[in-house]
């Protein structure tokens, strides 16, 4: 919507801290949004020692994360996330976690 785009441009003008990709900001495009962020980080923040991506429904403890990352045995290449073991895909299209077949 044009009004939403105008609001984003105003926000960007004030703070200069927005990225905008060519996809909907929806749960179904979460993978696309994550890849967009990672590509941007590689291109624009290559010297950053860490990149943190979290959703608005995620609870973080920054001091715990910092302590872990500063530990001498923290691997240089690290991905942290939640792995769902032994779970079947949800095929119900009404579910926010819907995974379509093939």
XYZ file of C-alpha atoms in Angstrom:
102
model
C 0.000 0.000 0.000
C 1.345 3.439 -0.876
C 0.731 4.805 2.643
C 2.717 1.975 4.179
C 5.560 2.639 1.753
C 5.495 6.348 2.616
C 5.688 5.488 6.325
C 8.652 3.188 5.684
C 10.453 5.887 3.718
C 9.895 8.394 6.537
C 11.223 5.898 9.081
C 14.240 5.177 6.901
C 14.849 8.918 6.490
C 14.892 9.393 10.259
C 17.050 6.456 11.253
C 18.529 4.921 8.084
C 18.162 1.462 9.581
C 15.612 -0.333 7.403
C 16.023 -3.001 4.755
C 13.212 -3.701 2.346
C 12.923 -6.794 0.211
C 10.581 -7.598 -2.653
C 8.256 -9.955 -0.765
C 5.365 -9.754 1.654
C 6.092 -9.396 5.353
C 4.180 -12.562 6.159
C 4.796 -15.810 7.969
C 4.826 -17.674 4.669
C 7.742 -15.507 3.481
C 9.805 -15.922 6.651
C 12.435 -18.058 4.894
C 12.742 -15.475 2.116
C 13.106 -12.706 4.712
C 15.797 -14.661 6.588
C 17.797 -15.299 3.416
C 17.475 -11.622 2.469
C 18.937 -10.634 5.846
C 21.793 -13.128 5.600
C 22.700 -12.015 2.069
C 22.677 -8.386 3.227
C 24.845 -9.232 6.238
C 27.413 -11.014 4.065
C 27.487 -8.125 1.564
C 27.415 -5.201 3.997
C 28.656 -6.487 7.340
C 31.373 -8.943 6.380
C 33.591 -7.777 9.259
C 30.881 -8.222 11.902
C 31.869 -10.988 14.298
C 28.221 -11.996 14.827
C 24.824 -11.532 13.226
C 21.685 -12.024 15.289
C 18.305 -12.566 13.678
C 15.258 -12.891 15.896
C 11.538 -12.542 15.345
C 9.212 -10.349 17.346
C 7.807 -13.447 19.052
C 11.231 -14.536 20.319
C 12.525 -13.914 23.832
C 16.226 -13.080 24.045
C 18.611 -12.676 26.957
C 21.345 -10.457 25.446
C 23.693 -10.825 28.428
C 23.520 -14.638 28.195
C 24.100 -14.543 24.446
C 27.098 -12.218 24.883
C 28.571 -14.425 27.613
C 28.241 -17.500 25.400
C 29.761 -15.786 22.373
C 32.732 -14.487 24.387
C 33.529 -17.952 25.777
C 36.884 -19.300 24.557
C 35.350 -22.501 23.183
C 32.658 -20.861 21.074
C 33.075 -22.133 17.479
C 34.106 -19.557 14.881
C 31.234 -20.630 12.606
C 28.064 -21.112 14.575
C 24.346 -21.298 13.905
C 21.982 -21.442 16.850
C 18.321 -22.184 16.464
C 15.617 -24.588 17.402
C 15.551 -27.917 15.610
C 12.249 -29.796 15.624
C 13.158 -33.509 15.763
C 10.663 -36.246 14.900
C 7.915 -33.833 13.886
C 5.788 -34.365 10.797
C 5.004 -31.363 8.568
C 1.652 -29.719 9.205
C -0.492 -30.053 6.091
C -3.495 -28.042 7.319
C -3.458 -24.839 5.193
C -5.081 -22.926 8.082
C -2.053 -23.574 10.310
C 0.595 -20.829 10.518
C 3.124 -23.675 10.264
C 1.575 -25.148 7.107
C 3.979 -26.945 4.775
C 2.459 -27.640 1.354
C 3.132 -30.942 -0.371
C 5.866 -31.112 -3.002
